[in-house]
CSV table of C-alpha atoms in Angstrom, one decimal:
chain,number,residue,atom,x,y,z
V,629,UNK,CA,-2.8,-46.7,26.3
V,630,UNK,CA,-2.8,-43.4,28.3
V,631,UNK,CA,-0.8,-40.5,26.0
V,632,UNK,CA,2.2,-39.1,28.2
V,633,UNK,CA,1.0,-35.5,27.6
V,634,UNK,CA,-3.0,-36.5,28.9
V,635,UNK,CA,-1.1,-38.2,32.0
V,636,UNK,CA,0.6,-35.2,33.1
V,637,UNK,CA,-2.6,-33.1,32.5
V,638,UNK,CA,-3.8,-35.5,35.2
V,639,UNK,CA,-1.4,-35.3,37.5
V,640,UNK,CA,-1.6,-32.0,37.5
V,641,UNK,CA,-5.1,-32.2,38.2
V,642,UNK,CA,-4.9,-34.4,40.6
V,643,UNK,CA,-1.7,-32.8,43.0
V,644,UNK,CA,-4.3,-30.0,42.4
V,645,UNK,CA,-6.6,-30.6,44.3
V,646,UNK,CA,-5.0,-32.5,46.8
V,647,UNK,CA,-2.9,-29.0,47.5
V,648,UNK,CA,-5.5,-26.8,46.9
V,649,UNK,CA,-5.5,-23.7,45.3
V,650,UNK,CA,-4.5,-19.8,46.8
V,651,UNK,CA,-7.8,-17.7,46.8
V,652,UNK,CA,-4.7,-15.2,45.9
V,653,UNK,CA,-4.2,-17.2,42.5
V,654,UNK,CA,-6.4,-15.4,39.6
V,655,UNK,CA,-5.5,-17.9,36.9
V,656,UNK,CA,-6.9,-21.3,36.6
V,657,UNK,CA,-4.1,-24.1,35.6
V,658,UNK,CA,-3.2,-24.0,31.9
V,659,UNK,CA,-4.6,-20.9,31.3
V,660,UNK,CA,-1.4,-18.8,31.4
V,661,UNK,CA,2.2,-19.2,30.7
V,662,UNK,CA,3.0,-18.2,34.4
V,663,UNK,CA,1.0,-18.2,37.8
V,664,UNK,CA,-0.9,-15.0,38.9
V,665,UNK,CA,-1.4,-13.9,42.2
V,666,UNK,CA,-3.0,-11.0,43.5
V,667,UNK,CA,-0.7,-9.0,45.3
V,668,UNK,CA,-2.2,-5.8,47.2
V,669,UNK,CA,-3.3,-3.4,44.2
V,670,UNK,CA,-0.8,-5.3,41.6
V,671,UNK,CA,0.0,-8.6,40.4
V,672,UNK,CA,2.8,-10.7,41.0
V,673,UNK,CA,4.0,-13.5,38.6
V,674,UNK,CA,5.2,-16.8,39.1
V,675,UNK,CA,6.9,-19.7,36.8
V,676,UNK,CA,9.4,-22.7,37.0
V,677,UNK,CA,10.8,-24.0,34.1
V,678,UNK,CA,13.2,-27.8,33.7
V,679,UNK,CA,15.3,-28.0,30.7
V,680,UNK,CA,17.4,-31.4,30.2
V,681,UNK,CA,18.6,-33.4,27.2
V,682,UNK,CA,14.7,-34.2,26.1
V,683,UNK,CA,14.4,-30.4,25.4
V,684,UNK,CA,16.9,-31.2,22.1
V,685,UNK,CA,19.0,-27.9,23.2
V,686,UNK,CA,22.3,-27.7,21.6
V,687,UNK,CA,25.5,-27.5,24.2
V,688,UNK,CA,27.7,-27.4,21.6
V,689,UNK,CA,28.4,-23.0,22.5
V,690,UNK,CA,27.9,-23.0,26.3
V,691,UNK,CA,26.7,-19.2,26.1
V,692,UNK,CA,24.2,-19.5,23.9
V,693,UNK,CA,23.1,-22.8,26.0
V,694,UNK,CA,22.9,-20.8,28.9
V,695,UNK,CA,21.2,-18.0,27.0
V,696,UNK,CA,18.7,-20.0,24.9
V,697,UNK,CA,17.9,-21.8,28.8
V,698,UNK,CA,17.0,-17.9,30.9
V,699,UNK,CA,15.4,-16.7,27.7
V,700,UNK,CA,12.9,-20.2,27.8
V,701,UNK,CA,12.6,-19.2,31.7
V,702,UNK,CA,11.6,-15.4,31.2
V,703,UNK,CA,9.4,-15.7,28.5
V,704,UNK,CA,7.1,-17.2,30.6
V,705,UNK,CA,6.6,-13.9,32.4
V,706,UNK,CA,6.7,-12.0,29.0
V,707,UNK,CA,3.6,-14.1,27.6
V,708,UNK,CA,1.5,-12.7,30.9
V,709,UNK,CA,2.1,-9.6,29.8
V,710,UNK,CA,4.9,-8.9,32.8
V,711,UNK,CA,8.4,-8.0,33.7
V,712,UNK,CA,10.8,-10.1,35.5
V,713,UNK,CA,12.7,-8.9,38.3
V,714,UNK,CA,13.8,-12.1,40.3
V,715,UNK,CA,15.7,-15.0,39.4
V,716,UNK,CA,16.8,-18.4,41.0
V,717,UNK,CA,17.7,-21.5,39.6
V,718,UNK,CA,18.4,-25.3,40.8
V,719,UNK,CA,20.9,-27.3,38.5
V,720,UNK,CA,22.5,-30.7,37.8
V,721,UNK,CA,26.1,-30.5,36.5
V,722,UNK,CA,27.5,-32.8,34.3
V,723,UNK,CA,29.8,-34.3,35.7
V,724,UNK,CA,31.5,-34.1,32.7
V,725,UNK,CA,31.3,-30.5,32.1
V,726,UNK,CA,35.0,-28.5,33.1
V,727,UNK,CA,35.0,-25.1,34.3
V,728,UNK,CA,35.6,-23.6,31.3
V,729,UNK,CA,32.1,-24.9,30.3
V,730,UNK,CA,30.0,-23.9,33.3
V,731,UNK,CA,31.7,-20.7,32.9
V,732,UNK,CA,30.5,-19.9,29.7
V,733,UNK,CA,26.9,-21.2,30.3
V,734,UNK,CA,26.4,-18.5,32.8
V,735,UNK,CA,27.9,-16.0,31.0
V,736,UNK,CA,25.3,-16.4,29.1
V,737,UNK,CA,22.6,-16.8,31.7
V,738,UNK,CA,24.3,-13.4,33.0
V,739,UNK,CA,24.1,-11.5,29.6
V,740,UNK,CA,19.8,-12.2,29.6
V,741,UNK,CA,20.0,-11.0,33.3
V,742,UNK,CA,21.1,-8.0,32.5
V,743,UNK,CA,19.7,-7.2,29.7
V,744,UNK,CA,15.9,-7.9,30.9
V,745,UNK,CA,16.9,-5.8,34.5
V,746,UNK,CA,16.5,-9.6,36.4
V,747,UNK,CA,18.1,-10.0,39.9
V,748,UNK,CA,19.8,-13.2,40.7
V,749,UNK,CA,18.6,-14.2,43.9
V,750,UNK,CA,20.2,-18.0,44.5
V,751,UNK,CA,19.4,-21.5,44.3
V,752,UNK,CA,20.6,-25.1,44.4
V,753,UNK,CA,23.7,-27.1,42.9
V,754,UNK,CA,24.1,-30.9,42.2
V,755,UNK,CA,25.9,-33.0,40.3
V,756,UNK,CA,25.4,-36.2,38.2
V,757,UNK,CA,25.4,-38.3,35.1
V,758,UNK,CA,23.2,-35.7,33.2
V,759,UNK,CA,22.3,-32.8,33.2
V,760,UNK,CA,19.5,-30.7,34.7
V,761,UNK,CA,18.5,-27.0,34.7
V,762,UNK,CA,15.5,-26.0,36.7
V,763,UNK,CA,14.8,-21.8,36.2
V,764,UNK,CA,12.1,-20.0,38.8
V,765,UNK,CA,11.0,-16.5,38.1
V,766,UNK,CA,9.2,-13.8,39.9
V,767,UNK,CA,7.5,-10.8,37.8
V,768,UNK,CA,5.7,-7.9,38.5
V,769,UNK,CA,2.5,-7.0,36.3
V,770,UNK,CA,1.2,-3.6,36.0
V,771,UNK,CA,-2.5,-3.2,34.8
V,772,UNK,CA,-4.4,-6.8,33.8
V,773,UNK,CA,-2.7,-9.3,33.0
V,774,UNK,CA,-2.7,-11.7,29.6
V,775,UNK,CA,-3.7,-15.5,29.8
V,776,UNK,CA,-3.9,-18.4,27.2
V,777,UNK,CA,-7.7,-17.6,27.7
V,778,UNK,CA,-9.3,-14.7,26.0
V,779,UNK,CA,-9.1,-15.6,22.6
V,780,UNK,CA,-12.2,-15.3,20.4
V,781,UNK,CA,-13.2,-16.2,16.6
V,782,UNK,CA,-12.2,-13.4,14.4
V,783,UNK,CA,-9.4,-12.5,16.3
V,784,UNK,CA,-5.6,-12.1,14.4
V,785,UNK,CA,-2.9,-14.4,15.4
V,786,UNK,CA,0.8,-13.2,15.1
V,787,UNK,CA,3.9,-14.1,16.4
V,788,UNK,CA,7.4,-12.6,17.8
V,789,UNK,CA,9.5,-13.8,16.0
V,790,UNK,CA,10.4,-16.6,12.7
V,791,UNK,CA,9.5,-20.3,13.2
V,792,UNK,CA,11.8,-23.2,13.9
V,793,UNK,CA,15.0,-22.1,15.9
V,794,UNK,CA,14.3,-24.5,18.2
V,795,UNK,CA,13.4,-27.7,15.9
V,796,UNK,CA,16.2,-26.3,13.9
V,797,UNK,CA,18.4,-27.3,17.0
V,798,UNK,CA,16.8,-30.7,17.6
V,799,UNK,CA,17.2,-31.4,13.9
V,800,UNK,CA,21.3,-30.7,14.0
V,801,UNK,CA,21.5,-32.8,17.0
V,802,UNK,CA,19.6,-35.8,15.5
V,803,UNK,CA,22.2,-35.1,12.1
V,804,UNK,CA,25.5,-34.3,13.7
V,805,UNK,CA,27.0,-34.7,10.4
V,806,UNK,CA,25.2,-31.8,9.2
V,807,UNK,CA,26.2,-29.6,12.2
V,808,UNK,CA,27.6,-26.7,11.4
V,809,UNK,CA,28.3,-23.2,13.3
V,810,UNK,CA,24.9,-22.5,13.4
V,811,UNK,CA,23.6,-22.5,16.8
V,812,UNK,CA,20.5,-20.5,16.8
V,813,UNK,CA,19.8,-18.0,19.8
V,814,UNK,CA,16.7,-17.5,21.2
V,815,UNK,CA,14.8,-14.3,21.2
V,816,UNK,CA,14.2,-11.8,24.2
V,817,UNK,CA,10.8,-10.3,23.7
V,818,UNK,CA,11.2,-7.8,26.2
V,819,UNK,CA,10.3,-4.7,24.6
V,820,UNK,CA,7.8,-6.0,22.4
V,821,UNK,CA,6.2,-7.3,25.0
V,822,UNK,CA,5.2,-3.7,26.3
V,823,UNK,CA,3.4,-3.2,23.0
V,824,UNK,CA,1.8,-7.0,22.8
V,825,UNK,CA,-0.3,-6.1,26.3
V,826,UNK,CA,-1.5,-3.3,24.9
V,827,UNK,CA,-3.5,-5.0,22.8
V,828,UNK,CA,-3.2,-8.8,23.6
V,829,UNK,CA,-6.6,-10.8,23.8
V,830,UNK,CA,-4.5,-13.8,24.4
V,831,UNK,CA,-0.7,-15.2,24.6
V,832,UNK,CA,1.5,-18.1,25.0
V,833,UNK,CA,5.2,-18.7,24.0
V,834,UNK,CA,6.2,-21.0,21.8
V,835,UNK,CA,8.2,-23.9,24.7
V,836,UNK,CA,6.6,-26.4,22.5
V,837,UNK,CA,6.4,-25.2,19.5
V,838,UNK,CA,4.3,-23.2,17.4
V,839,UNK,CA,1.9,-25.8,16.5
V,840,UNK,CA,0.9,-27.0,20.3
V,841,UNK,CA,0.7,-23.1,21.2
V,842,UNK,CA,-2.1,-22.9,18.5
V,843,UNK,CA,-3.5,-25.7,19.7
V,844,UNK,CA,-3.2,-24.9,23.8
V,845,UNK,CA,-5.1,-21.4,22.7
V,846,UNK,CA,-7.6,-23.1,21.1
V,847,UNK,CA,-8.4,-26.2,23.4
V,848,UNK,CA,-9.0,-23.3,26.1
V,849,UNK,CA,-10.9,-20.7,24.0
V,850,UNK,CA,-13.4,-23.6,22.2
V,851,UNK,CA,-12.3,-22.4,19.0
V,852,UNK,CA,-10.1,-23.5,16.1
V,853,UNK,CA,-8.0,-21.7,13.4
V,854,UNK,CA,-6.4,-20.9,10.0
V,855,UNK,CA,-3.2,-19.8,9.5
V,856,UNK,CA,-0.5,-20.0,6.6
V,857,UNK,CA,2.4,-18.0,5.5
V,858,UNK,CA,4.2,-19.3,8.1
V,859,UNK,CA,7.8,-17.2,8.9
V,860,UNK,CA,10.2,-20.0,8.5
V,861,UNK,CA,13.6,-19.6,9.6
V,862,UNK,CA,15.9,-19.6,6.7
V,863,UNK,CA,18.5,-21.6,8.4
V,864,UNK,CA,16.0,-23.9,9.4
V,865,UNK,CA,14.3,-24.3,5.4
V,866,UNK,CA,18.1,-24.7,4.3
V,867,UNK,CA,18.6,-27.9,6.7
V,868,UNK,CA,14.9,-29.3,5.5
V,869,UNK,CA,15.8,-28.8,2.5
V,870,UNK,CA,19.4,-30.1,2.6
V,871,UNK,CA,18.0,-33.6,4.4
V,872,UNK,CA,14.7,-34.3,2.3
V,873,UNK,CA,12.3,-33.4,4.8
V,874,UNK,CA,9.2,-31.2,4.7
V,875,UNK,CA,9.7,-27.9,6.2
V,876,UNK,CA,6.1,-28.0,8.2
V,877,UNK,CA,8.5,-29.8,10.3
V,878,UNK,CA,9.3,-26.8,11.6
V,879,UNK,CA,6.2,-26.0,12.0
V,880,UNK,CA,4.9,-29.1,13.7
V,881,UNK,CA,7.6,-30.8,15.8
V,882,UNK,CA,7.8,-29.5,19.4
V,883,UNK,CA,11.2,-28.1,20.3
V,884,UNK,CA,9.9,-24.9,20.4
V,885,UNK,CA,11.8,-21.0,19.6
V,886,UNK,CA,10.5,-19.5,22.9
V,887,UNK,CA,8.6,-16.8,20.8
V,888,UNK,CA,5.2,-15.1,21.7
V,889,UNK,CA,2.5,-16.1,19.9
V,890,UNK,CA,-1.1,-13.8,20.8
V,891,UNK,CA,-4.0,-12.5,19.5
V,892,UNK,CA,-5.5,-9.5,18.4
V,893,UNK,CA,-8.5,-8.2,17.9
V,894,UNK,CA,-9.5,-7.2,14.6
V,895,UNK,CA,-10.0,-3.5,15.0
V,896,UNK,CA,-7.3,-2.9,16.3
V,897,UNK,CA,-4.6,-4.4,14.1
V,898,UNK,CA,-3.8,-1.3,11.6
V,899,UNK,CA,-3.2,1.0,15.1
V,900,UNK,CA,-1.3,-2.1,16.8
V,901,UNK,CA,1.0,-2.5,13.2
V,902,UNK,CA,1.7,1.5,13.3
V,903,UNK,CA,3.2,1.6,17.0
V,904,UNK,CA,5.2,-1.8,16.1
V,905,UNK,CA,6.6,0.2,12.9
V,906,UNK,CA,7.5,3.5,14.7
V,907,UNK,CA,9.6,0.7,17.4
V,908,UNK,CA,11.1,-1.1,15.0
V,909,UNK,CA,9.4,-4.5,15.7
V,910,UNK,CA,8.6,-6.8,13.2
V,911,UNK,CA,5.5,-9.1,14.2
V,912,UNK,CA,4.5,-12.0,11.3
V,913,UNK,CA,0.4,-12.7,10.9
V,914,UNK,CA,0.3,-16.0,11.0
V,915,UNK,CA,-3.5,-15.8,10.5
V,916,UNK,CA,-6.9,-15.8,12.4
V,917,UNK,CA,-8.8,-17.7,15.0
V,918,UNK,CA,-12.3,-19.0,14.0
V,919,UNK,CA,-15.3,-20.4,16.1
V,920,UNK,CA,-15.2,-23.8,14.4
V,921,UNK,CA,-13.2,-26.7,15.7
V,922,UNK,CA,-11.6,-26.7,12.2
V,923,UNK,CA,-7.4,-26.5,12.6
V,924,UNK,CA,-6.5,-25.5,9.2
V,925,UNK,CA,-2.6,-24.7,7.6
V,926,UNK,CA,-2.1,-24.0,4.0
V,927,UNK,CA,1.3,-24.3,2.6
V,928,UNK,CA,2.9,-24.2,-0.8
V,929,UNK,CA,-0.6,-24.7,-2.8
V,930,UNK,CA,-2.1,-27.3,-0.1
V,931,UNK,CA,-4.8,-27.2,2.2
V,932,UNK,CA,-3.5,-29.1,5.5
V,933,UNK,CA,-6.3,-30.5,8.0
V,934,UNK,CA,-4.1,-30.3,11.2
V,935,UNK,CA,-7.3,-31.4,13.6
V,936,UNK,CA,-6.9,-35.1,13.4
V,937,UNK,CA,-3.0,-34.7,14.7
V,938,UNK,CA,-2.7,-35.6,18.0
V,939,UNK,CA,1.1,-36.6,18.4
V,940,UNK,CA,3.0,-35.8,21.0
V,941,UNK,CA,6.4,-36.7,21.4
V,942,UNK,CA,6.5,-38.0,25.1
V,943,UNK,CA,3.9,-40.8,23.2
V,944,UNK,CA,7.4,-42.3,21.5
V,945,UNK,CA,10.0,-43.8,22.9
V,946,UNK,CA,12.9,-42.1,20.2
V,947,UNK,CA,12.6,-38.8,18.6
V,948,UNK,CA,13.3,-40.6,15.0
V,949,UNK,CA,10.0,-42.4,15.6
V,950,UNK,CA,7.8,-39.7,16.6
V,951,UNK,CA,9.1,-37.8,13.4
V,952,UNK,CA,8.7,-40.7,11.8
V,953,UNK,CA,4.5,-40.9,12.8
V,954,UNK,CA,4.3,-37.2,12.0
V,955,UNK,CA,5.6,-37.3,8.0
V,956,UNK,CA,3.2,-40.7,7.8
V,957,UNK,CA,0.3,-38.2,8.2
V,958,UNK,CA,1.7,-35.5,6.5
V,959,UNK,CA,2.2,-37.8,3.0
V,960,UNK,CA,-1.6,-39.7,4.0
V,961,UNK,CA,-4.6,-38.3,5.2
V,962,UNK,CA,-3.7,-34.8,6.4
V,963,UNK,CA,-3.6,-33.0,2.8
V,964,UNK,CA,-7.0,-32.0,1.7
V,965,UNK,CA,-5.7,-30.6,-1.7
């Protein structure tokens, strides 16, 4: 049977080249977060993101739903190494929402407006039995732009931000009797993303999670990696720990934290950790990318062959099952030792 995730690849491909491609376009598909197009001198950037119930975001706070939804949008932009300065948006109210509700959700939606300088510029409104948020963004890029191609063997991988916010909000959903007040934000990267194209040889956020980002750089670089250490959120090890579950969950499962995960090169690591100290940023190494195929985690004493895990949650037809799958491998063939 066809995997959902290879299917859309497909049909992808195929609207493709049906539609053609802009000779304006620099970036080929799936090799950056947003589109790039040539524009005079400069570049401008392009994305459009859907959020819905699949994404797992909690609606519990409707601020920090409508936050946690602009922040997935304009990371996009971020990971290209750009800055955002238009935004639009078509959405599907819930019937069932009040006006209290909506209110709130783009309050928060306003607050990540202004703090990234973004324009509202319009959009669409419906209503129905669920609901749907779609996000479009146009950027502006000044010198060359980042891709999800560019990554080489040797390089350093580091990340934003901790791991799991966003699996941490799948997992209270799934366990509403272990909701709490916790309703984790998302991150805006705005200012570290100035320093990460500095030195960027690659980048991608973290929509699906920080496992599929490793993976995504290393499908389109031909190379594979090693990482451990990983910066777990500590709400999100309390709740593991809490329900008997192993915290590469976090890790692993694809309701991602919106962060920006890129690469480095080696030589320029102690000068790139010196200007993030004198900001006040604090990037985690997550580890380094290698030529191999290899796909390699170690946690808590283990060495964890992550190469033969191809799971994808659009394969399952519930979210219990497709955990289910991935804690089969983690307690059978995946630990090396």
């Amino acid at each position: 049977m066809e995997k959902k995730r290879d299917n859309e690849q497909r049909l992808i491909n195929l609207i493709t080249n049906i539609l053609g491609e802009s000779d304006c376009r620099v970036n080929k598909c799936f090799e950056s977060d947003a589109e790039i197009v040539k524009f005079g001198d400069s570049y401008l950037l392009f994305t459009m993101d859907e959020f819905s119930s699949e994404d797992m975001l909690l609606c519990d706070n409707p601020y920090t739903f409508g936050w946690n939804m602009a922040i997935g949008g304009i990371s996009d932009i971020l990971a290209c190494g750009g800055i955002p300065l238009f935004y639009a948006h078509a959405i599907t109210v819930d019937k069932n929402w009040d006006e209290q509700f909506i209110k709130g959700l783009f309050q928060g939606v306003l607050s990540v407006l202004k703090k990234s300088n973004t324009a509202f510029i319009g959009g669409d409104v419906g209503e129905g039995n669920e609901w749907r948020y779609t996000v479009s963004i146009i950027g502006k890029l000044d010198g060359k732009p980042i891709m999800r191609k560019g990554g080489d063997a040797f390089d350093i991988i580091y990340i934003s931000g901790e791991i799991g916010s966003g699996n941490l909000q799948a997992a209270l959903k799934l366990y509403p009797n272990e909701h709490s007040n916790i309703i984790p934000a998302f991150n805006l990267r705005l200012k570290e993303s100035v320093l990460i194209r500095e030195y960027a040889t690659s980048c991608i956020d973290t929509s699906d999670g920080v496992f599929n980002a490793l993976n995504t750089i290393s499908q389109i670089n031909n190379t594979g990696y090693i990482v451990e250490n990983l910066p777990y959120i500590k709400d999100g090890l309390a709740l593991t720990k809490r329900l008997s579950l192993p915290k590469t969950l976090l890790f692993l499962a694809e309701a991602g934290e919106y962060e920006l995960l890129f690469t480095i090169k080696q030589d320029d690591e102690q000068e790139f950790l010196q200007k993030a100290t004198a900001n006040g940023f604090l990037f985690y190494r997550l580890g380094q990318i290698i030529s191999s195929p290899a796909r390699i985690l170690f946690e808590d004493g283990q060495k964890i062959d992550l190469e033969g895990l191809n799971i994808s949650a659009r394969d399952y037809n519930t979210t219990e099952e497709y955990l289910s799958k991935i804690m089969d491998k983690l307690s059978g063939g995946l630990v090396v030792w």
